[in-house]
């Protein structure tokens, strides 16, 4: 009796398993062996028509790569399955598809383990034959994608609807000229957010608070060439990099919870860059305290670059490990390569240290700069082309005690104040230059800086035996040669190793003789 029950149980299990297999996912195509071995290609299935899509109706978990082209669809394409994809989802939509294919709906998809790529396929022949007319993409149940989620180069797409999407590692929307509606009301985690070339998108909001999701450090945020007038809900507590550029209609972006812009070692650089936005653009960072570079990156690892902005609010900012650039980068401001700011004043009341240089220029309305707590600038202070340089109370740095060099250029700059700082020993690098703009051409400025630099090098060599090296650059130098693995350093290291090797061999031989004797 027991054996019969066992046999019946096995039969029922086999029938149930067979039913699941037969009614689960359609038969997948197997890539060639070389593709599987060299590229890790998975079995795949292609959806060209509604009939192909219907084969996925009972598919629960799809293991492989799902391709959707819609080349034979003549109406909005409704894809009823799968629920989960263990692989990638790639929509390479046929450019010569039927114009009646106006939308694609993934009605059951909940999660994708790898990437999602949605774009137009390659167009063969005359561009006038491009008939792709997809205007809406909808994923009503999608909750999570653990890798790249990119949508690009769909010229007629107007609406993206992801009502349940809560976690996305990389969300990248690019070259969608007709997109005017982006719905992500449940999004709470994203590691990289990139919005670029979206000229019809005028407003965007996130529910917040957003975190960095699958990433162990803050997200990368890039908003480039959009028609957005405002963005709300960017409630990250930390970020790796922020770039906001070429958004002509942008009026306000606020990061209400951001306290740290930081980069772990070997994870890129941490920076906040604002460039060429609307004339009335306001950047609000009410809680930002530290822009921090990763270990080993030094002053290159963190910076703030401000161009094309009217107001910047950083009341809590205390440390910037790299450069603070306002309207310019480096020694020689060039209005043709940098967008001027519309700043009338700039204040960082808590800022006490800049690990790189303070570069200010190309800001024709800037009459007041206040750094009441600033004590050290490990690089240079370079100020040029701003009215504040000519005003008695234009530049306030009452606590400044350490700076490598000073360059102030204006119509009638207040050189006596900077000279007084020099006499008090504030300049640890010894480089000082203050003068009127009209007296100097670019070539003369370069020659003057070269002369100052050479004089400084000679002074350092005479006093300390070092040349062309500064402690803030993270190198120790002797007679102009860095203690690195090149030049004199390499020869010295090789000689030391050879000497130690010869000494060790000789001592071993002496020891053997003593033992034998």
Coordinates of C-alpha atoms in Angstrom, one line a residue:
X1 CA 0.0 0.0 0.0
X2 CA 2.8 2.4 0.9
X3 CA 4.6 1.7 -2.4
X4 CA 1.4 2.5 -4.3
X5 CA 1.0 5.8 -2.5
X6 CA 4.6 6.7 -3.3
X7 CA 4.1 5.8 -7.0
X8 CA 1.0 8.0 -7.1
X9 CA 2.8 10.9 -5.5
X10 CA 5.7 10.6 -8.0
X11 CA 3.1 10.5 -10.9
X12 CA 1.3 13.6 -9.6
X13 CA 4.6 15.5 -9.2
X14 CA 5.8 14.5 -12.7
X15 CA 2.5 15.7 -14.2
X16 CA 2.6 19.0 -12.3
X17 CA 6.2 19.6 -13.3
X18 CA 5.5 18.8 -16.9
X19 CA 2.6 21.2 -16.9
X20 CA 4.7 24.0 -15.5
X21 CA 7.4 23.4 -18.0
X22 CA 5.1 23.2 -21.0
X23 CA 3.1 26.2 -19.8
X24 CA 6.0 28.3 -18.6
X25 CA 8.2 30.1 -21.0
X26 CA 8.6 29.7 -24.8
X27 CA 11.4 27.6 -26.3
X28 CA 14.5 29.8 -26.2
X29 CA 17.2 30.1 -28.9
X30 CA 20.7 29.0 -28.0
X31 CA 23.6 31.2 -29.1
X32 CA 26.5 29.6 -30.8
X33 CA 29.1 28.0 -28.6
X34 CA 31.8 30.6 -29.3
X35 CA 29.3 33.4 -28.3
X36 CA 28.5 31.6 -25.1
X37 CA 32.2 31.0 -24.3
X38 CA 33.6 34.3 -25.3
X39 CA 30.8 36.7 -24.5
X40 CA 28.8 34.8 -21.9
X41 CA 25.7 35.0 -24.1
X42 CA 22.5 33.5 -22.7
X43 CA 19.6 31.8 -24.4
X44 CA 17.3 34.4 -25.8
X45 CA 13.8 35.0 -27.2
X46 CA 12.8 37.7 -29.7
X47 CA 9.4 39.5 -29.7
X48 CA 8.5 40.8 -33.1
X49 CA 4.8 40.7 -33.0
X50 CA 1.8 40.3 -30.6
X51 CA 1.8 36.6 -31.4
X52 CA 5.3 36.3 -30.0
X53 CA 4.4 38.4 -27.0
X54 CA 1.4 36.1 -26.2
X55 CA 3.8 33.1 -25.9
X56 CA 5.1 34.8 -22.7
X57 CA 1.7 35.0 -21.0
X58 CA 2.3 32.1 -18.6
X59 CA 6.0 32.7 -18.2
X60 CA 6.9 33.3 -14.6
X61 CA 10.7 33.4 -14.4
X62 CA 12.5 34.0 -17.7
X63 CA 16.2 32.9 -17.6
X64 CA 18.0 34.4 -20.5
X65 CA 17.9 37.6 -22.6
X66 CA 14.6 39.0 -23.8
X67 CA 14.8 41.1 -27.1
X68 CA 11.8 43.2 -28.3
X69 CA 11.9 44.7 -31.7
X70 CA 8.1 45.1 -32.6
X71 CA 9.0 44.9 -36.3
X72 CA 5.8 43.0 -37.1
X73 CA 3.5 44.7 -34.6
X74 CA 0.6 46.7 -36.1
X75 CA -0.9 48.0 -32.8
X76 CA 0.3 48.9 -29.3
X77 CA 2.2 45.9 -28.1
X78 CA 1.1 44.4 -24.8
X79 CA 3.6 41.9 -23.4
X80 CA 1.8 39.8 -20.7
X81 CA 4.9 38.1 -19.3
X82 CA 7.3 37.3 -17.8
X83 CA 7.2 38.3 -14.1
X84 CA 11.0 38.0 -13.5
X85 CA 13.9 38.1 -15.9
X86 CA 17.2 36.5 -14.9
X87 CA 19.2 38.2 -17.6
X88 CA 18.7 41.3 -19.7
X89 CA 15.8 43.1 -21.3
X90 CA 16.7 44.8 -24.6
X91 CA 14.2 46.8 -26.6
X92 CA 15.9 47.6 -29.9
X93 CA 12.8 48.9 -31.6
X94 CA 12.7 48.6 -35.4
X95 CA 13.0 52.1 -37.1
X96 CA 10.8 50.9 -39.9
X97 CA 8.0 49.5 -37.7
X98 CA 4.4 50.0 -38.4
X99 CA 3.3 53.6 -37.4
X100 CA 0.4 52.0 -35.5
X101 CA 2.9 50.7 -33.0
X102 CA 2.4 53.7 -30.6
X103 CA 3.1 52.0 -27.3
X104 CA 4.6 49.1 -25.5
X105 CA 3.3 47.8 -22.2
X106 CA 5.2 45.2 -20.0
X107 CA 2.1 44.3 -18.0
X108 CA 3.6 41.7 -15.6
X109 CA 7.3 42.4 -15.3
X110 CA 8.4 43.0 -11.7
X111 CA 12.2 42.7 -11.6
X112 CA 15.2 42.4 -13.9
X113 CA 18.5 41.0 -12.6
X114 CA 20.7 42.6 -15.2
X115 CA 20.3 45.6 -17.4
X116 CA 17.4 47.2 -19.3
X117 CA 18.2 48.9 -22.5
X118 CA 15.5 50.6 -24.6
X119 CA 16.5 52.4 -27.8
X120 CA 15.9 52.5 -31.5
X121 CA 17.5 49.9 -33.7
X122 CA 19.9 50.6 -36.5
X123 CA 18.3 52.2 -39.6
X124 CA 19.3 50.7 -42.9
X125 CA 18.8 53.0 -45.9
X126 CA 17.0 56.3 -46.3
X127 CA 16.3 58.2 -43.0
X128 CA 13.0 59.2 -44.5
X129 CA 11.9 55.6 -44.1
X130 CA 12.1 55.9 -40.3
X131 CA 8.5 55.2 -39.3
X132 CA 9.0 54.4 -35.6
X133 CA 6.1 56.1 -33.8
X134 CA 6.3 54.8 -30.2
X135 CA 5.0 57.5 -27.9
X136 CA 4.5 55.6 -24.6
X137 CA 6.4 53.0 -22.5
X138 CA 4.6 51.6 -19.5
X139 CA 5.9 49.1 -16.9
X140 CA 3.0 49.1 -14.4
X141 CA 4.4 46.5 -12.0
X142 CA 8.2 47.0 -12.4
X143 CA 9.8 47.4 -8.9
X144 CA 13.5 46.8 -9.3
X145 CA 16.4 46.7 -11.7
X146 CA 19.8 45.9 -10.3
X147 CA 21.9 47.3 -13.1
X148 CA 21.7 49.8 -15.9
X149 CA 18.3 51.1 -16.9
X150 CA 18.7 53.2 -20.0
X151 CA 16.2 54.7 -22.4
X152 CA 17.6 56.7 -25.4
X153 CA 17.2 57.9 -28.9
X154 CA 13.4 57.5 -29.2
X155 CA 12.4 60.7 -31.1
X156 CA 8.6 60.3 -30.7
X157 CA 8.5 59.1 -27.1
X158 CA 6.4 61.4 -24.9
X159 CA 5.5 59.4 -21.8
X160 CA 7.4 57.1 -19.4
X161 CA 5.3 55.5 -16.8
X162 CA 6.9 53.5 -13.9
X163 CA 4.4 53.8 -11.0
X164 CA 6.0 51.1 -8.8
X165 CA 9.7 51.5 -9.6
X166 CA 11.4 51.9 -6.3
X167 CA 15.0 50.8 -6.9
X168 CA 17.3 51.4 -9.9
X169 CA 21.0 51.3 -9.9
X170 CA 21.7 53.4 -13.0
X171 CA 18.8 55.4 -14.4
X172 CA 19.9 57.0 -17.7
X173 CA 17.5 58.9 -19.9
X174 CA 19.1 60.6 -23.0
X175 CA 18.1 62.0 -26.4
X176 CA 14.3 61.9 -25.9
X177 CA 13.3 65.2 -27.6
X178 CA 9.6 64.7 -27.2
X179 CA 9.5 63.4 -23.6
X180 CA 7.3 65.6 -21.5
X181 CA 6.0 63.2 -18.8
X182 CA 8.2 61.1 -16.5
X183 CA 6.4 59.3 -13.7
X184 CA 8.4 57.6 -11.0
X185 CA 6.3 58.3 -7.9
X186 CA 7.7 55.3 -5.9
X187 CA 11.5 55.8 -6.6
X188 CA 13.5 55.9 -3.4
X189 CA 16.9 54.4 -4.3
X190 CA 19.2 55.3 -7.2
X191 CA 23.0 55.1 -7.5
X192 CA 23.4 57.1 -10.7
X193 CA 20.9 59.5 -12.2
X194 CA 21.5 61.0 -15.6
X195 CA 19.1 63.1 -17.5
X196 CA 20.4 64.6 -20.7
X197 CA 19.0 66.1 -24.0
X198 CA 15.4 66.3 -22.8
X199 CA 14.2 69.6 -24.3
X200 CA 10.5 68.9 -23.7
X201 CA 10.7 67.9 -20.0
X202 CA 9.8 71.0 -17.9
X203 CA 9.3 69.6 -14.4
X204 CA 10.4 66.6 -12.3
X205 CA 9.8 65.6 -8.7
X206 CA 10.9 62.6 -6.6
X207 CA 9.0 61.4 -3.5
X208 CA 12.2 61.1 -1.4
X209 CA 14.0 60.6 0.7
X210 CA 16.3 59.1 -2.0
X211 CA 19.3 57.0 -1.0
X212 CA 22.1 55.5 -3.1
X213 CA 20.4 52.1 -3.3
X214 CA 22.8 49.3 -4.3
X215 CA 25.9 51.5 -4.1
X216 CA 28.1 51.7 -1.0
X217 CA 28.7 55.4 -1.6
X218 CA 26.7 58.4 -2.7
X219 CA 25.1 58.7 -6.2
X220 CA 26.3 60.4 -9.3
X221 CA 23.8 63.0 -10.5
X222 CA 24.0 64.5 -13.9
X223 CA 21.3 66.9 -15.3
X224 CA 22.3 68.2 -18.7
X225 CA 20.6 70.1 -21.5
X226 CA 17.0 69.8 -20.3
X227 CA 14.1 72.3 -20.2
X228 CA 13.5 71.7 -16.5
X229 CA 12.5 74.8 -14.6
X230 CA 12.8 73.1 -11.2
X231 CA 13.6 69.7 -9.6
X232 CA 12.3 68.7 -6.2
X233 CA 12.8 65.7 -4.0
X234 CA 16.6 65.3 -4.3
X235 CA 16.9 64.3 -0.7
X236 CA 20.3 62.5 -0.8
X237 CA 22.3 62.6 2.4
X238 CA 25.6 62.2 0.4
X239 CA 26.7 62.3 -3.2
X240 CA 29.7 61.3 -5.2
X241 CA 29.4 64.0 -7.9
X242 CA 26.8 66.5 -9.0
X243 CA 26.7 68.1 -12.5
X244 CA 24.0 70.6 -13.4
X245 CA 24.7 72.2 -16.8
X246 CA 23.2 73.7 -19.9
X247 CA 19.6 73.9 -18.5
X248 CA 18.5 77.3 -19.8
X249 CA 15.1 77.3 -18.1
X250 CA 16.4 76.1 -14.7
X251 CA 15.6 78.4 -11.8
X252 CA 16.1 76.3 -8.6
X253 CA 17.7 73.1 -7.5
X254 CA 17.9 72.3 -3.8
X255 CA 19.5 69.4 -2.0
X256 CA 17.9 69.8 1.5
X257 CA 19.6 66.8 3.1
X258 CA 23.0 66.8 1.5
X259 CA 25.8 67.0 4.0
X260 CA 28.7 65.3 2.3
X261 CA 30.1 65.1 -1.2
X262 CA 32.6 62.3 -0.9
X263 CA 34.4 59.7 -2.9
X264 CA 35.9 56.4 -1.7
X265 CA 39.3 55.5 -3.0
X266 CA 39.5 54.5 -6.7
X267 CA 35.8 55.5 -7.2
X268 CA 36.4 58.6 -9.4
X269 CA 36.3 62.1 -8.1
X270 CA 33.9 64.0 -5.9
X271 CA 32.8 67.4 -7.3
X272 CA 29.9 69.8 -7.6
X273 CA 29.8 71.4 -11.0
X274 CA 27.3 74.1 -12.2
X275 CA 27.6 75.4 -15.7
X276 CA 25.6 77.5 -18.2
X277 CA 22.2 77.3 -16.7
X278 CA 19.4 80.0 -16.5
X279 CA 20.4 83.6 -15.7
X280 CA 18.4 83.4 -12.4
X281 CA 19.5 79.9 -11.4
X282 CA 19.7 79.3 -7.6
X283 CA 21.8 76.4 -6.1
X284 CA 20.7 75.6 -2.6
X285 CA 22.9 73.4 -0.4
X286 CA 21.7 74.3 3.1
X287 CA 23.4 71.4 4.9
X288 CA 26.5 70.7 2.9
X289 CA 29.5 70.6 5.2
X290 CA 32.3 68.8 3.4
X291 CA 33.4 68.2 -0.2
X292 CA 35.8 65.3 0.4
X293 CA 38.2 63.5 -1.9
X294 CA 38.9 59.8 -1.8
X295 CA 42.0 58.4 -0.2
X296 CA 45.0 58.9 -2.4
X297 CA 43.2 61.5 -4.6
X298 CA 44.4 64.5 -2.7
X299 CA 43.3 67.9 -3.9
X300 CA 42.2 66.5 -7.2
X301 CA 39.6 64.4 -5.5
X302 CA 37.1 67.1 -4.6
X303 CA 36.1 70.5 -6.0
X304 CA 33.3 73.0 -6.4
X305 CA 33.0 74.6 -9.9
X306 CA 30.4 77.4 -10.2
X307 CA 29.6 79.0 -13.6
X308 CA 26.3 80.4 -14.9
X309 CA 24.6 80.8 -11.5
X310 CA 23.0 83.8 -9.8
X311 CA 22.8 82.6 -6.2
X312 CA 24.7 79.9 -4.2
X313 CA 23.6 79.0 -0.6
X314 CA 26.2 77.2 1.4
X315 CA 25.8 78.4 5.0
X316 CA 27.2 75.2 6.6
X317 CA 30.1 74.5 4.3
X318 CA 33.3 73.9 6.3
X319 CA 35.9 72.1 4.2
X320 CA 36.6 71.8 0.5
X321 CA 39.4 69.3 -0.2
X322 CA 40.0 70.5 -3.7
X323 CA 39.5 73.8 -5.6
X324 CA 36.7 76.3 -5.2
X325 CA 36.2 77.8 -8.6
X326 CA 33.8 80.8 -9.1
X327 CA 33.5 81.8 -12.8
X328 CA 37.0 80.5 -13.8
X329 CA 39.5 77.6 -13.5
X330 CA 43.2 78.1 -13.0
X331 CA 45.4 81.1 -13.4
X332 CA 44.1 82.8 -16.5
X333 CA 40.3 83.4 -16.8
X334 CA 39.0 83.2 -20.3
X335 CA 35.5 84.5 -20.8
X336 CA 35.2 82.7 -24.1
X337 CA 35.6 79.2 -22.6
X338 CA 33.7 79.7 -19.3
X339 CA 30.2 81.0 -18.7
X340 CA 30.2 84.1 -16.5
X341 CA 28.3 84.0 -13.3
X342 CA 25.5 86.4 -12.3
X343 CA 26.6 86.5 -8.7
X344 CA 26.4 89.8 -6.9
X345 CA 27.8 88.3 -3.6
X346 CA 29.2 85.1 -2.4
X347 CA 29.4 84.1 1.3
X348 CA 30.7 80.9 3.0
X349 CA 30.5 81.9 6.7
X350 CA 31.7 78.5 8.1
X351 CA 34.3 77.6 5.5
X352 CA 37.7 77.3 7.3
X353 CA 39.9 75.4 4.8
X354 CA 40.4 74.9 1.1
X355 CA 42.7 72.1 0.2
X356 CA 43.3 73.3 -3.4
X357 CA 43.0 76.9 -4.8
X358 CA 40.4 79.6 -4.6
X359 CA 39.9 80.8 -8.2
X360 CA 37.5 83.7 -8.8
X361 CA 36.9 85.5 -12.1
X362 CA 34.5 86.2 -15.0
X363 CA 31.9 87.5 -12.6
X364 CA 31.2 91.1 -13.6
X365 CA 28.6 91.7 -10.9
X366 CA 30.4 90.2 -8.0
X367 CA 31.0 93.0 -5.5
X368 CA 31.2 91.1 -2.2
X369 CA 33.0 87.9 -1.2
X370 CA 32.9 86.9 2.5
X371 CA 34.9 84.1 4.0
X372 CA 35.0 85.1 7.7
X373 CA 36.2 81.8 9.0
X374 CA 38.7 80.9 6.2
X375 CA 42.1 80.2 7.8
X376 CA 44.0 78.2 5.2
X377 CA 44.2 77.8 1.4
X378 CA 46.7 75.1 0.6
X379 CA 46.9 76.3 -3.0
X380 CA 46.7 79.8 -4.4
X381 CA 44.1 82.6 -4.1
X382 CA 43.5 83.9 -7.6
X383 CA 41.0 86.8 -8.1
X384 CA 40.6 88.5 -11.4
X385 CA 37.9 90.4 -13.3
X386 CA 35.5 91.0 -10.4
X387 CA 34.5 94.4 -8.9
X388 CA 35.1 93.1 -5.4
X389 CA 38.9 93.3 -6.0
X390 CA 38.7 97.1 -6.4
X391 CA 36.4 97.7 -3.4
X392 CA 37.7 98.5 0.1
X393 CA 35.3 96.0 1.7
X394 CA 34.9 93.8 -1.3
X395 CA 36.9 90.8 -0.1
X396 CA 36.6 89.6 3.4
X397 CA 39.1 87.0 4.7
X398 CA 40.0 88.3 8.2
X399 CA 41.2 84.9 9.6
X400 CA 43.4 83.9 6.6
X401 CA 46.7 82.6 8.1
X402 CA 48.1 80.3 5.4
X403 CA 48.1 80.5 1.6
X404 CA 50.6 79.3 -1.0
X405 CA 50.4 82.3 -3.3
X406 CA 48.2 85.3 -4.1
X407 CA 47.3 86.8 -7.5
X408 CA 44.9 89.7 -7.6
X409 CA 44.1 91.5 -10.8
X410 CA 41.7 94.4 -11.2
X411 CA 41.3 98.0 -12.4
X412 CA 42.5 99.4 -9.1
X413 CA 43.0 96.5 -6.7
X414 CA 43.6 97.0 -3.0
X415 CA 47.1 95.7 -3.2
X416 CA 48.2 97.2 0.2
X417 CA 45.9 94.8 2.1
X418 CA 47.3 91.8 0.4
X419 CA 50.9 93.1 0.8
X420 CA 50.2 93.4 4.5
X421 CA 49.3 89.8 4.7
X422 CA 52.5 88.9 2.9
X423 CA 54.5 90.8 5.4
X424 CA 52.9 88.9 8.2
X425 CA 54.2 85.6 6.8
X426 CA 50.8 84.3 5.5
X427 CA 52.4 83.3 2.2
X428 CA 54.2 80.0 2.8
X429 CA 55.0 79.6 -0.9
X430 CA 56.2 83.2 -1.3
X431 CA 54.4 83.9 -4.6
X432 CA 52.7 87.2 -4.7
X433 CA 51.3 89.3 -7.5
X434 CA 48.9 92.2 -7.4
X435 CA 48.3 94.7 -10.2
X436 CA 46.0 96.4 -12.6
X437 CA 44.6 94.5 -15.5
X438 CA 45.3 97.2 -18.1
X439 CA 49.0 97.0 -17.5
X440 CA 49.4 93.4 -18.3
X441 CA 48.9 91.3 -21.5
X442 CA 48.4 87.6 -21.2
X443 CA 52.0 87.0 -22.4
X444 CA 53.3 89.5 -19.8
X445 CA 51.3 87.8 -17.1
X446 CA 52.7 84.4 -18.1
X447 CA 56.3 85.8 -18.1
X448 CA 55.7 87.5 -14.8
X449 CA 54.4 84.3 -13.2
X450 CA 57.4 82.4 -14.7
X451 CA 59.8 84.9 -13.2
X452 CA 58.1 84.7 -9.8
X453 CA 58.1 80.9 -10.0
X454 CA 61.8 80.8 -10.8
X455 CA 62.7 83.2 -8.0
X456 CA 60.6 81.0 -5.6
X457 CA 62.4 77.9 -6.7
X458 CA 65.8 79.5 -6.1
X459 CA 64.7 80.6 -2.7
X460 CA 63.5 77.1 -1.7
X461 CA 66.7 75.5 -3.0
X462 CA 68.9 77.9 -1.1
X463 CA 67.0 77.5 2.1
X464 CA 66.0 73.9 2.2
X465 CA 67.7 72.1 -0.7
X466 CA 64.5 71.5 -2.4
X467 CA 63.2 72.7 -5.8
X468 CA 60.0 72.7 -7.8
X469 CA 58.0 70.9 -5.1
X470 CA 55.4 71.8 -2.6
X471 CA 54.2 69.8 0.4
X472 CA 50.5 70.2 -0.5
X473 CA 51.2 68.2 -3.7
X474 CA 51.9 65.1 -1.6
X475 CA 55.6 64.7 -2.7
X476 CA 58.9 65.1 -1.0
X477 CA 61.7 66.5 -3.2
X478 CA 65.5 66.7 -3.0
X479 CA 67.3 69.0 -5.4
X480 CA 64.3 69.1 -7.7
X481 CA 63.9 65.3 -8.0
X482 CA 60.9 63.6 -6.4
X483 CA 61.4 60.6 -4.3
X484 CA 59.5 58.4 -6.7
X485 CA 60.4 55.4 -8.9
X486 CA 62.1 57.5 -11.6
X487 CA 65.4 59.3 -12.1
X488 CA 67.8 59.5 -9.2
X489 CA 65.3 57.8 -6.9
X490 CA 65.3 54.6 -9.0
X491 CA 69.1 54.4 -9.2
X492 CA 69.4 54.9 -5.5
X493 CA 66.9 52.2 -4.7
X494 CA 68.6 49.7 -7.0
X495 CA 72.0 50.4 -5.5
X496 CA 70.7 50.0 -2.0
X497 CA 69.1 46.6 -2.9
X498 CA 72.3 45.4 -4.5
X499 CA 74.4 46.5 -1.5
X500 CA 72.1 44.7 1.0
X501 CA 72.1 41.6 -1.2
X502 CA 75.9 41.5 -1.3
X503 CA 76.1 42.1 2.4
X504 CA 73.7 39.3 3.2
X505 CA 75.5 36.8 1.0
X506 CA 78.9 37.7 2.6
X507 CA 77.5 37.4 6.1
X508 CA 76.1 33.9 5.3
X509 CA 79.5 32.8 4.0
X510 CA 81.3 34.1 7.1
X511 CA 78.7 32.2 9.3
X512 CA 79.4 28.9 7.4
X513 CA 83.2 29.3 7.8
X514 CA 82.7 29.9 11.6
X515 CA 80.5 26.7 11.9
X516 CA 83.0 24.6 9.9
X517 CA 85.9 25.8 11.8

